[in-house]
Amino acid sequence: MLPREVVEATASAVLDYQGMGLSLMELSHRSAEFKPILEEARSLLRELLDVPQGYEVLFLGGGASMHFCMVPFNFLKSKAAYLNTGTWASKAMKEAKLFGEVVEVASSADKNFNYIPKGFEIPADADYLHVTSNNTIYGTQLHSDLDSPVPLIADMSSDILSRRVDVSKYNCIYGGAQKNLAQSGLSFVIVKESALGRVERTIPSILDYSVHIANGSMFNTPPTLPIYTALCNLRWVKEQGGVAEMERRALQRAETLYGEIDANKMFCATVDGEDRSYMNIDFVMAPGYEELEQSFVEYCASRGVVAITGHRSVGGFRASCYNAMPLEGVEALVDCMRSFAKR
Ligand SMILES: *Cc1c(COP(=O)(O)O)cnc(C)c1O
């Protein structure tokens, strides 16, 4: 979900950007109109996440999966550590194996990734530890930045700007924009400059973070319209009170929905305790009620509550509660759960 005003601002820019009689889609990325859009988006992401000096913010085409490859290309000298918390983490690991030794420090595959492993050992000679901060499919989340003897690198596709982050613990934070920032076609990257340039391999220019930094995130034509949407959304986040306020709302939505899931005898959550995601809330019909799954989806749809079907690898339901989801949206789902159970 995106804020309605962000969708409307994008639509208006497509039709006529600031009364120019031109669509934003018709403007050169090197025009006097587009450059300030990119620069404000870069500086707002920096400001909202409190990104320290020595880091650069980039908006690049392609999605998170591209960085599964770019990250090891740019940062893996000989050995990297990966925490395997699901499909996306596994895909990131698969790419890293093309570049060097990959140590899986822990995995929650034994329980269909319904928890975040704890107490694992991180090899002190690894170039980095890669984590997926929010597991969009399985509904688990790391609610704080891990303590690690080696720098962290994180895929924050689905929880960027929903909680405060200590960026100084990371060499790189990246993600696809389409979960919590803008539409598809765009990715964001926060890179620590001093961590670059340490690998010996030759990196193709388009996959080299240093090249993108040297060119001000304009090495090639960036996805201009998604960057404009991202800018409008970043302005919205700032107006609402910044990341601290997004965090407060996320917790409130999560408490409301998990509260009902735990209280309602017809439903149960797939994740327990502190590992529960505030962004993607997964639940299923409780034992004995499984055959009612489809009729619950239909019941919700008849009351305007849509897009709650779970990912095929978990089943059941997934309520994605990204930044723009109002508490009323969660309350509408809770109402459906209560009245369905009563019926
Ligand atoms: C959706 C998602 C991806 C994949 O993103 P693409 O932009 O499609 O490559 C990767 N990681 C996480 C955590 C995701 O939620």
Coordinates of C-alpha atoms and ligand atoms in Angstrom, one line a residue:
M1 CA 0.0 0.0 0.0
L2 CA 1.1 3.5 -0.8
P3 CA -0.3 6.8 0.6
R4 CA -3.2 7.9 -1.6
E5 CA -1.7 11.3 -2.0
V6 CA 1.5 9.8 -3.3
V7 CA -0.4 7.8 -5.9
E8 CA -2.2 11.0 -6.9
A9 CA 0.9 13.1 -7.1
T10 CA 2.5 10.5 -9.4
A11 CA -0.6 10.4 -11.6
S12 CA -0.6 14.1 -11.8
A13 CA 3.1 14.2 -12.8
V14 CA 2.4 11.6 -15.5
L15 CA -0.3 13.9 -17.0
D16 CA 1.5 17.2 -16.7
Y17 CA 4.6 17.8 -14.6
Q18 CA 4.2 21.2 -12.7
G19 CA 2.2 22.8 -15.5
M20 CA 4.9 22.4 -18.1
G21 CA 2.6 20.7 -20.5
L22 CA 4.9 17.7 -20.5
S23 CA 4.7 14.4 -18.7
L24 CA 7.4 13.6 -16.2
M25 CA 7.9 10.5 -18.4
E26 CA 8.8 12.8 -21.3
L27 CA 11.5 14.7 -19.4
S28 CA 15.2 13.9 -19.8
H29 CA 16.8 12.5 -16.7
R30 CA 19.5 15.1 -17.2
S31 CA 16.9 18.0 -17.4
A32 CA 16.9 20.8 -14.9
E33 CA 13.5 19.5 -13.7
F34 CA 14.5 15.9 -13.0
K35 CA 17.9 16.4 -11.3
P36 CA 16.4 18.1 -8.2
I37 CA 13.9 15.2 -7.9
L38 CA 16.7 12.7 -7.7
E39 CA 18.8 14.8 -5.4
E40 CA 16.0 15.5 -2.9
A41 CA 15.1 11.8 -2.8
R42 CA 18.7 10.9 -2.1
S43 CA 19.0 13.5 0.7
L44 CA 15.6 12.7 2.2
L45 CA 16.4 9.0 2.5
R46 CA 19.7 10.0 4.1
E47 CA 18.0 12.4 6.5
L48 CA 15.1 10.0 7.5
L49 CA 17.5 7.1 8.2
D50 CA 20.1 9.2 9.9
V51 CA 22.8 7.9 7.5
P52 CA 26.2 8.9 8.8
Q53 CA 29.0 10.7 6.8
G54 CA 31.0 8.3 4.6
Y55 CA 27.9 6.7 3.2
E56 CA 26.3 7.2 -0.2
V57 CA 22.6 6.8 -1.2
L58 CA 21.8 5.5 -4.6
F59 CA 18.6 4.8 -6.6
L60 CA 19.2 2.3 -9.3
G61 CA 17.1 0.4 -11.8
G62 CA 16.4 -3.3 -11.1
G63 CA 15.2 -4.8 -7.9
A64 CA 16.6 -6.4 -4.8
S65 CA 17.6 -9.5 -6.7
M66 CA 20.1 -7.5 -8.7
H67 CA 21.9 -6.7 -5.4
F68 CA 22.0 -10.4 -4.5
C69 CA 24.7 -10.4 -7.2
M70 CA 26.1 -6.8 -6.9
V71 CA 26.8 -7.2 -3.1
P72 CA 29.2 -10.2 -3.4
F73 CA 30.7 -8.7 -6.6
N74 CA 31.6 -5.6 -4.7
F75 CA 32.2 -6.8 -1.2
L76 CA 33.1 -10.5 -1.1
K77 CA 36.9 -10.9 -1.1
S78 CA 37.1 -14.6 0.0
K79 CA 34.5 -15.5 2.5
A80 CA 31.0 -14.2 3.4
A81 CA 28.5 -15.2 6.1
Y82 CA 24.8 -15.5 5.4
L83 CA 21.9 -15.9 7.8
N84 CA 19.3 -18.1 6.0
T85 CA 15.9 -16.9 7.1
G86 CA 13.9 -17.8 3.9
T87 CA 13.5 -17.7 0.2
W88 CA 15.1 -14.3 -0.3
A89 CA 18.1 -15.1 1.9
S90 CA 18.6 -18.4 0.1
K91 CA 18.5 -16.6 -3.3
A92 CA 21.1 -14.1 -2.0
M93 CA 23.3 -16.9 -0.9
K94 CA 23.1 -18.7 -4.2
E95 CA 24.5 -15.7 -6.0
A96 CA 27.3 -15.1 -3.4
K97 CA 28.5 -18.7 -4.0
L98 CA 29.6 -17.6 -7.5
F99 CA 32.2 -15.3 -5.9
G100 CA 33.7 -17.1 -3.0
E101 CA 33.2 -19.2 0.1
V102 CA 29.8 -18.8 1.7
V103 CA 29.2 -19.8 5.3
E104 CA 25.6 -20.3 6.3
V105 CA 25.8 -19.2 10.0
A106 CA 22.3 -20.6 10.7
S107 CA 19.1 -21.5 9.0
S108 CA 15.4 -21.8 10.1
A109 CA 14.6 -24.1 7.1
D110 CA 13.8 -26.9 9.6
K111 CA 10.6 -25.1 10.6
N112 CA 9.6 -23.6 7.3
F113 CA 11.4 -20.4 8.3
N114 CA 8.9 -19.5 11.1
Y115 CA 11.6 -18.2 13.4
I116 CA 14.9 -16.2 13.4
P117 CA 17.8 -18.4 14.5
K118 CA 19.7 -17.1 17.6
G119 CA 23.0 -17.7 19.2
F120 CA 24.9 -18.6 16.1
E121 CA 28.6 -18.1 15.6
I122 CA 29.8 -15.5 13.1
P123 CA 33.2 -16.2 11.5
A124 CA 35.5 -13.3 12.5
D125 CA 37.3 -13.6 9.1
A126 CA 34.2 -13.2 7.0
D127 CA 34.0 -10.1 4.8
Y128 CA 30.4 -9.4 6.0
L129 CA 27.3 -11.0 7.5
H130 CA 24.3 -10.8 5.2
V131 CA 20.8 -10.7 6.8
T132 CA 17.3 -10.2 5.5
S133 CA 15.8 -7.8 8.0
N134 CA 12.2 -8.7 7.2
N135 CA 11.1 -12.0 5.7
T136 CA 8.2 -10.9 3.5
I137 CA 7.0 -14.4 2.8
Y138 CA 7.4 -16.1 6.2
G139 CA 6.4 -13.1 8.4
T140 CA 9.6 -12.9 10.6
Q141 CA 11.6 -9.8 11.3
L142 CA 14.8 -8.8 13.0
H143 CA 13.6 -6.0 15.2
S144 CA 17.1 -4.7 16.0
D145 CA 20.5 -4.5 14.3
L146 CA 22.6 -7.5 15.2
D147 CA 25.8 -7.3 17.1
S148 CA 28.4 -8.8 14.8
P149 CA 32.3 -9.0 14.7
V150 CA 32.1 -8.3 11.0
P151 CA 30.2 -5.5 9.1
L152 CA 26.5 -6.3 8.3
I153 CA 24.9 -6.1 4.9
A154 CA 21.1 -6.2 4.8
D155 CA 18.3 -6.7 2.4
M156 CA 15.7 -4.3 3.8
S157 CA 13.3 -4.5 0.9
S158 CA 10.2 -5.0 3.0
D159 CA 10.8 -3.0 6.2
I160 CA 12.9 0.0 5.1
L161 CA 11.7 3.2 6.8
S162 CA 9.5 1.3 9.2
R163 CA 12.0 1.2 12.1
R164 CA 15.1 3.1 13.1
V165 CA 18.3 1.5 12.0
D166 CA 21.9 2.0 13.2
V167 CA 23.3 2.4 9.7
S168 CA 26.9 2.5 11.0
K169 CA 26.8 -1.2 11.7
Y170 CA 26.3 -1.9 7.9
N171 CA 28.5 -1.8 4.9
C172 CA 25.5 -1.9 2.7
I173 CA 21.7 -1.7 3.0
Y174 CA 19.6 -2.3 -0.1
G175 CA 16.2 -3.3 -1.3
G176 CA 13.5 -3.2 -4.0
A177 CA 11.4 -0.1 -3.8
Q178 CA 8.1 -1.8 -4.4
K179 CA 7.3 -3.0 -0.9
N180 CA 7.5 0.1 1.3
L181 CA 8.8 3.0 -0.8
A182 CA 7.5 3.3 -4.4
Q183 CA 6.5 1.1 -7.3
S184 CA 8.5 -1.7 -9.0
G185 CA 11.5 -1.0 -11.2
L186 CA 13.6 0.8 -8.7
S187 CA 16.0 -0.2 -5.9
F188 CA 17.6 1.8 -3.2
V189 CA 21.1 1.3 -1.8
I190 CA 23.0 2.8 1.1
V191 CA 26.8 2.0 0.7
K192 CA 29.7 2.7 3.0
E193 CA 32.3 4.2 0.6
S194 CA 35.4 3.0 2.5
A195 CA 34.2 -0.6 2.2
L196 CA 34.4 -0.4 -1.6
G197 CA 37.4 -1.0 -3.8
R198 CA 38.8 -3.8 -1.7
V199 CA 38.1 -6.8 -4.0
E200 CA 40.6 -7.7 -6.7
R201 CA 38.2 -8.9 -9.4
T202 CA 37.2 -6.7 -12.3
I203 CA 33.7 -5.4 -11.9
P204 CA 31.5 -4.6 -14.9
S205 CA 30.8 -0.8 -14.7
I206 CA 27.0 -1.3 -14.4
L207 CA 27.5 -3.6 -11.4
D208 CA 30.1 -1.4 -9.7
Y209 CA 28.7 0.6 -6.8
S210 CA 31.7 3.0 -7.0
V211 CA 30.8 3.8 -10.6
H212 CA 27.3 4.6 -9.6
I213 CA 28.5 6.8 -6.8
A214 CA 31.0 8.6 -9.0
N215 CA 28.2 9.4 -11.4
G216 CA 25.8 10.7 -8.8
S217 CA 23.4 7.8 -9.2
M218 CA 23.1 8.6 -12.9
F219 CA 25.6 6.3 -14.6
N220 CA 22.7 5.3 -16.8
T221 CA 19.2 6.5 -17.1
P222 CA 17.5 5.8 -13.8
P223 CA 13.8 4.9 -13.5
T224 CA 12.6 8.5 -13.3
L225 CA 8.9 7.9 -12.5
P226 CA 9.5 5.5 -9.6
I227 CA 12.1 7.9 -8.2
Y228 CA 9.5 10.6 -8.3
T229 CA 7.0 8.4 -6.4
A230 CA 9.8 7.5 -3.9
L231 CA 10.4 11.3 -3.4
C232 CA 6.7 11.9 -2.8
N233 CA 6.6 9.0 -0.3
L234 CA 9.7 10.2 1.5
R235 CA 8.2 13.6 1.9
W236 CA 5.1 12.0 3.2
V237 CA 7.1 10.0 5.8
K238 CA 8.8 13.2 6.9
E239 CA 5.5 15.1 7.2
Q240 CA 4.0 12.3 9.3
G241 CA 6.8 12.5 11.8
G242 CA 9.6 10.4 10.3
V243 CA 10.8 6.9 10.9
A244 CA 10.0 7.0 14.6
E245 CA 6.4 7.7 13.9
M246 CA 6.3 4.9 11.2
E247 CA 7.7 2.6 13.9
R248 CA 5.1 3.6 16.4
R249 CA 2.3 3.0 13.9
A250 CA 3.8 -0.4 12.8
L251 CA 3.8 -1.6 16.4
Q252 CA 0.3 -0.4 17.0
R253 CA -1.0 -2.2 13.9
A254 CA 0.9 -5.4 14.8
E255 CA -0.4 -5.4 18.4
T256 CA -3.9 -4.9 17.1
L257 CA -3.8 -7.8 14.6
Y258 CA -1.7 -10.3 16.5
G259 CA -3.9 -9.6 19.5
E260 CA -6.9 -10.7 17.6
I261 CA -5.2 -13.7 16.0
D262 CA -4.2 -14.9 19.4
A263 CA -7.6 -14.3 21.0
N264 CA -9.8 -15.7 18.2
K265 CA -10.2 -19.5 18.3
M266 CA -10.6 -19.8 14.6
F267 CA -7.2 -18.4 13.7
C268 CA -3.6 -18.9 14.7
A269 CA -0.3 -17.1 13.8
T270 CA 2.5 -19.0 12.1
V271 CA 5.2 -17.1 14.0
D272 CA 5.6 -16.7 17.7
G273 CA 6.9 -14.1 20.1
E274 CA 9.7 -11.6 19.3
D275 CA 10.3 -12.8 15.7
R276 CA 6.9 -11.7 14.5
S277 CA 7.1 -9.3 11.7
Y278 CA 5.3 -5.9 12.0
M279 CA 5.2 -5.6 8.2
N280 CA 3.9 -9.0 7.0
I281 CA 1.5 -10.7 9.5
D282 CA 1.0 -14.4 8.6
F283 CA -1.8 -16.5 10.0
V284 CA -3.8 -19.6 9.2
M285 CA -7.1 -21.2 10.1
A286 CA -6.8 -22.9 13.5
P287 CA -6.8 -26.8 13.5
G288 CA -10.3 -28.0 12.8
Y289 CA -11.3 -24.9 10.8
E290 CA -9.0 -25.4 7.8
E291 CA -11.8 -26.0 5.3
L292 CA -13.1 -22.5 6.0
E293 CA -10.0 -20.8 4.5
Q294 CA -11.5 -19.9 1.1
S295 CA -14.8 -18.8 2.6
F296 CA -13.0 -16.4 5.0
V297 CA -11.2 -14.9 2.0
E298 CA -14.5 -14.4 0.2
Y299 CA -16.2 -13.0 3.3
C300 CA -13.4 -10.5 3.7
A301 CA -13.6 -9.5 0.0
S302 CA -17.3 -8.9 0.4
R303 CA -16.5 -6.4 3.1
G304 CA -13.8 -4.6 1.1
V305 CA -10.8 -6.4 2.7
V306 CA -8.6 -7.7 -0.1
A307 CA -5.1 -9.0 -0.9
I308 CA -4.9 -11.1 2.3
T309 CA -4.1 -14.5 0.7
G310 CA -0.8 -16.0 2.1
H311 CA 2.2 -16.7 -0.1
R312 CA 2.0 -20.2 -1.6
S313 CA 4.9 -21.5 0.5
V314 CA 3.1 -20.7 3.8
G315 CA -0.6 -20.8 2.9
G316 CA -3.4 -19.2 4.9
F317 CA -3.3 -15.4 5.1
R318 CA -0.8 -12.6 5.0
A319 CA -1.7 -9.1 6.0
S320 CA 0.9 -6.8 4.6
C321 CA 1.0 -3.7 6.8
Y322 CA 3.4 -1.4 5.1
N323 CA 3.9 2.2 6.2
A324 CA 0.8 3.6 4.5
M325 CA -1.6 1.1 5.9
P326 CA -3.9 3.0 8.3
L327 CA -4.9 1.4 11.6
E328 CA -8.5 1.4 10.2
G329 CA -7.3 -1.1 7.6
V330 CA -6.2 -3.5 10.3
E331 CA -9.3 -2.8 12.3
A332 CA -11.5 -3.7 9.3
L333 CA -9.7 -7.1 9.1
V334 CA -10.1 -7.6 12.8
D335 CA -13.9 -6.9 12.4
C336 CA -14.0 -9.5 9.6
M337 CA -12.3 -12.1 11.9
R338 CA -14.7 -11.5 14.8
S339 CA -17.9 -11.5 12.8
F340 CA -16.8 -14.5 10.7
A341 CA -16.1 -16.5 13.9
K342 CA -19.5 -15.4 15.3
R343 CA -21.3 -16.5 12.2
Ligands
LIG1 C1 10.3 -8.9 -2.7 C2 11.6 -9.1 -2.1 C3 12.8 -9.4 -2.9 C4 12.8 -9.4 -4.4 O1 12.8 -8.2 -4.9 P1 12.9 -7.9 -6.5 O2 12.8 -6.4 -6.5 O3 11.7 -8.6 -7.1 O4 14.2 -8.5 -6.9 C5 14.0 -9.5 -2.2 N1 14.1 -9.5 -0.8 C6 13.0 -9.3 -0.1 C7 13.1 -9.2 1.4 C8 11.7 -9.1 -0.7 O5 10.6 -8.9 0.1

